[in-house]
Coordinates of C-alpha atoms in Angstrom, one line a residue:
M17 CA -4.4 -26.8 -86.1
K18 CA -3.0 -24.9 -88.7
D19 CA 1.1 -22.8 -87.3
F20 CA 2.4 -20.7 -89.8
I21 CA 5.3 -18.6 -90.3
I22 CA 5.7 -15.6 -91.9
F23 CA 8.9 -13.9 -94.1
L24 CA 8.9 -10.6 -96.2
N25 CA 9.8 -11.1 -99.3
T26 CA 11.6 -7.9 -100.5
E27 CA 11.4 -8.3 -104.6
H28 CA 8.0 -8.7 -104.0
E29 CA 7.9 -6.3 -107.2
T30 CA 9.3 -7.9 -109.0
K31 CA 7.2 -10.9 -110.8
P32 CA 8.8 -14.7 -110.1
V33 CA 10.0 -15.9 -112.3
V34 CA 10.5 -20.1 -112.1
K35 CA 13.7 -20.4 -112.5
V36 CA 14.8 -23.5 -111.5
K37 CA 11.7 -27.1 -110.9
E38 CA 14.5 -27.4 -107.7
A39 CA 17.0 -26.3 -105.7
R40 CA 18.7 -28.1 -103.1
I41 CA 20.3 -27.5 -99.4
E42 CA 24.1 -28.9 -101.1
E43 CA 23.5 -25.7 -103.8
L44 CA 22.7 -23.0 -100.1
R45 CA 25.6 -23.9 -98.3
T46 CA 28.1 -23.5 -101.4
Y47 CA 26.5 -19.9 -102.4
P48 CA 28.3 -17.5 -102.0
G49 CA 26.5 -15.5 -98.7
S50 CA 25.7 -18.5 -97.5
S51 CA 27.4 -17.9 -93.9
Y52 CA 23.9 -15.2 -93.4
F53 CA 22.2 -19.0 -92.7
S54 CA 25.7 -20.4 -90.4
R55 CA 23.3 -20.3 -87.6
E56 CA 20.3 -22.0 -89.3
L57 CA 22.6 -24.2 -91.6
E58 CA 23.5 -26.6 -88.5
V59 CA 19.7 -27.5 -88.0
V60 CA 19.4 -29.2 -91.7
I61 CA 21.3 -31.8 -93.2
D62 CA 19.6 -32.3 -96.2
G63 CA 17.0 -32.1 -98.0
K64 CA 15.0 -30.0 -101.6
L65 CA 13.0 -27.6 -102.8
M66 CA 10.7 -29.1 -105.6
Y67 CA 7.7 -26.7 -107.2
L68 CA 4.5 -27.5 -106.8
G69 CA 2.7 -25.2 -109.5
E70 CA 0.9 -22.7 -109.9
H71 CA -2.9 -21.5 -108.1
P72 CA -4.4 -18.5 -108.3
A73 CA -2.8 -16.5 -105.7
Y74 CA -0.5 -18.4 -105.0
N75 CA 3.1 -20.2 -105.8
A76 CA 3.4 -23.6 -105.1
F77 CA 6.5 -25.5 -103.6
K78 CA 7.2 -29.0 -100.8
Y79 CA 9.9 -28.8 -98.9
E80 CA 11.3 -32.5 -98.5
V81 CA 14.2 -32.1 -95.6
T82 CA 16.2 -34.4 -93.1
Y83 CA 17.3 -31.8 -90.1
Y84 CA 18.2 -32.0 -86.1
P85 CA 14.5 -31.2 -84.8
R86 CA 14.4 -29.8 -80.9
I87 CA 14.4 -32.2 -77.5
S88 CA 15.6 -31.8 -73.7
R89 CA 19.2 -31.4 -73.2
S90 CA 19.3 -35.0 -71.1
V91 CA 18.7 -37.3 -74.4
R92 CA 22.5 -37.9 -75.2
K93 CA 22.5 -39.5 -79.0
R94 CA 21.7 -36.2 -81.3
I95 CA 18.5 -37.2 -83.8
T96 CA 17.2 -36.4 -86.8
A97 CA 13.5 -36.8 -88.7
S98 CA 12.4 -36.3 -91.9
A99 CA 9.6 -34.3 -93.2
E100 CA 8.3 -32.8 -96.1
F101 CA 6.6 -28.9 -95.4
T102 CA 4.6 -27.5 -97.7
L103 CA 5.3 -23.1 -98.5
W104 CA 2.8 -20.5 -100.7
Q105 CA 4.6 -17.6 -102.3
I106 CA 1.3 -15.9 -102.2
K107 CA 1.1 -14.3 -105.5
E108 CA 0.5 -9.7 -105.1
S109 CA 1.6 -9.5 -101.7
P110 CA 5.5 -8.9 -99.3
L111 CA 4.0 -12.3 -97.8
V112 CA 6.1 -16.3 -98.4
T113 CA 4.3 -18.2 -95.4
A114 CA 5.9 -21.7 -94.8
F115 CA 2.8 -24.7 -93.0
D116 CA 3.6 -26.3 -89.8
V117 CA 7.7 -26.4 -90.4
P118 CA 10.4 -25.7 -87.5
R119 CA 11.6 -22.0 -87.4
A120 CA 15.2 -22.7 -88.2
V121 CA 13.1 -24.8 -90.7
A122 CA 11.4 -22.7 -91.9
R123 CA 14.4 -20.0 -93.0
I124 CA 16.3 -22.2 -94.9
G125 CA 13.1 -23.5 -96.9
V126 CA 12.1 -19.9 -97.7
A127 CA 15.6 -19.2 -98.4
L128 CA 15.5 -22.2 -101.2
V129 CA 12.7 -20.0 -102.3
S130 CA 14.2 -17.5 -102.9
M131 CA 16.7 -18.4 -104.9
M132 CA 14.5 -20.5 -107.6
L133 CA 12.6 -17.9 -108.2
Y134 CA 15.1 -14.7 -108.2
G135 CA 18.3 -16.5 -109.0
N136 CA 19.7 -15.5 -105.1
P137 CA 19.0 -16.8 -101.3
F138 CA 18.7 -12.9 -99.8
A139 CA 15.6 -12.0 -101.4
M140 CA 13.0 -13.3 -99.0
K141 CA 14.5 -12.1 -95.1
P142 CA 12.2 -12.6 -91.1
I143 CA 9.3 -10.5 -90.7
N144 CA 9.5 -8.3 -87.3
I145 CA 6.4 -6.8 -86.2
T146 CA 6.2 -4.2 -84.6
R147 CA 3.6 -2.2 -82.2
K148 CA 2.5 0.3 -85.3
D149 CA 2.2 -3.4 -86.9
F150 CA -0.4 -4.5 -84.0
I151 CA -1.9 -1.7 -83.1
R152 CA -2.9 -1.5 -87.0
L153 CA -4.2 -6.1 -87.2
K154 CA -6.0 -5.0 -84.0
E155 CA -7.7 -2.1 -85.5
L156 CA -8.0 -3.9 -88.6
I157 CA -9.8 -7.0 -87.4
Q158 CA -12.1 -4.1 -85.4
T159 CA -13.7 -2.8 -88.2
K160 CA -14.4 -5.7 -89.4
R161 CA -16.8 -6.9 -85.6
G162 CA -14.0 -9.3 -85.1
K163 CA -12.6 -10.0 -81.6
L164 CA -9.3 -9.2 -79.8
T165 CA -9.1 -13.3 -77.9
R166 CA -5.4 -13.8 -77.6
I167 CA -3.1 -11.0 -76.0
H168 CA 0.3 -11.6 -74.8
V169 CA 2.5 -8.4 -74.2
K170 CA 5.7 -7.1 -71.7
R171 CA 5.1 -3.7 -69.9
R172 CA 8.4 -2.1 -67.4
G173 CA 8.5 -3.2 -63.7
I174 CA 8.3 -6.2 -61.9
F175 CA 5.0 -7.4 -62.4
G176 CA 4.8 -6.6 -66.1
K177 CA 3.5 -9.5 -68.1
V178 CA -0.1 -9.6 -69.3
E179 CA -1.7 -13.2 -70.9
L180 CA -4.9 -13.6 -71.3
T181 CA -6.7 -16.1 -73.4
A182 CA -10.6 -15.2 -73.4
S183 CA -13.2 -18.0 -72.8
N184 CA -15.5 -16.9 -75.6
I185 CA -13.6 -16.3 -78.6
K186 CA -17.0 -14.9 -79.8
V187 CA -17.5 -12.7 -77.8
G188 CA -13.7 -11.8 -77.4
L189 CA -11.4 -10.2 -74.0
E190 CA -12.8 -6.5 -74.3
E191 CA -16.4 -7.4 -73.8
E192 CA -15.5 -10.2 -71.0
Y193 CA -12.8 -8.0 -69.7
P194 CA -14.2 -4.5 -69.5
N195 CA -12.5 -2.4 -66.9
I196 CA -8.8 -3.1 -68.5
D197 CA -8.3 -0.3 -71.4
F198 CA -7.1 -2.8 -74.3
N199 CA -6.0 0.0 -76.5
E200 CA -3.1 1.7 -74.4
L201 CA -1.9 -1.1 -72.7
L202 CA -0.5 -2.4 -75.7
R203 CA 0.2 1.7 -76.4
N204 CA 2.3 1.1 -72.8
A205 CA 3.6 -2.0 -74.1
S206 CA 7.8 -2.4 -74.3
I207 CA 6.9 -6.0 -76.2
I208 CA 3.8 -7.4 -77.6
H209 CA 5.4 -10.5 -77.9
S210 CA 1.5 -12.2 -79.4
L211 CA -2.3 -10.7 -80.5
G212 CA -4.4 -13.6 -81.4
F213 CA -8.3 -12.8 -83.7
S214 CA -11.4 -13.7 -83.9
L215 CA -13.9 -13.4 -87.0
F216 CA -16.4 -14.4 -89.4
P217 CA -15.6 -13.1 -92.2
P218 CA -18.0 -11.9 -95.6
A219 CA -19.0 -15.0 -97.4
V220 CA -17.4 -17.5 -94.6
E221 CA -19.4 -20.0 -93.0
R222 CA -17.4 -20.5 -90.1
L223 CA -15.4 -18.5 -87.9
I224 CA -11.8 -18.0 -88.5
S225 CA -9.1 -17.4 -85.3
F226 CA -6.2 -17.1 -84.8
R227 CA -2.5 -15.9 -83.1
I228 CA 0.8 -14.0 -84.2
T229 CA 3.3 -13.2 -82.5
R230 CA 6.2 -10.5 -83.5
W231 CA 8.9 -12.8 -85.1
G232 CA 5.7 -13.9 -87.9
G233 CA 4.5 -17.1 -86.4
G234 CA 1.1 -18.0 -85.9
Q235 CA -1.6 -20.2 -85.6
I236 CA -5.1 -20.6 -87.3
Y237 CA -6.4 -22.2 -84.2
S238 CA -10.4 -22.0 -86.3
P239 CA -11.7 -24.2 -88.8
S240 CA -8.9 -26.7 -87.3
E241 CA -8.4 -27.8 -90.8
P242 CA -8.6 -24.2 -92.6
S243 CA -9.3 -24.6 -96.3
D244 CA -6.6 -22.7 -98.3
Y245 CA -9.5 -20.0 -99.4
E246 CA -9.7 -19.5 -95.3
I247 CA -6.0 -19.6 -95.1
L248 CA -5.4 -16.5 -97.0
I249 CA -8.0 -14.5 -95.6
V250 CA -6.1 -14.1 -93.2
M251 CA -2.8 -13.7 -94.9
D252 CA -4.9 -11.0 -96.5
L253 CA -5.6 -9.8 -93.5
L254 CA -1.5 -9.3 -92.5
K255 CA -0.6 -7.7 -95.4
E256 CA -3.1 -4.6 -95.4
A257 CA -2.7 -4.0 -91.7
F258 CA 1.7 -4.4 -92.0
F259 CA 1.4 -3.4 -95.6
P260 CA -1.1 -0.3 -95.7
G261 CA 0.9 1.5 -98.2
L262 CA 0.3 -2.6 -101.0
V263 CA -3.2 -2.5 -100.1

């Protein structure tokens, strides 16, 4: 499984230029206006972002960081963790993607990507996926003969939570629960927390299944170790659904 978080590059129409090959968290702490990241900077201790190079579809970065992981409140002494993560700035797309990294830690890494490409940490921001975005994504997947495989929504009322996972991701929820109108469920939900899908893209021999949440976090469930090409298929689907004017 591959975890990911997508962020919005507000400067995506401006061609990025790698201004420096390395950016450090200490530089972000002293940058004017860095209080914008105050909550996340309480989580990270130290680290740096390094430019790995340009690929045909993205610019790659390595993010080395020491941080405070989320642990049980019963643990009195605060522990630290050090790790390396990968981030992509996807070309011709408003998406920046962080892989297998905690949310607050990713936020700082993406700010460093912004500093490296645009000279300031504010060009890349957390994304908010709306009801219309989710509905467009479902419609897009289904035009490609994909399936809705997971749904987590909140309806109005006491018994408002609906959370379902297809027992067979090749079949999907709509075939498994034919008495549920999932389109109406999405239209009437007060909150759409997440949706999951599966599909066989053209020229790919393996089934791709993934989930996306309303704050931009998600998982690619299959293949368990997706190739770069398979990851980019998911990112392109998200771009096409969430930013239809850019396609």
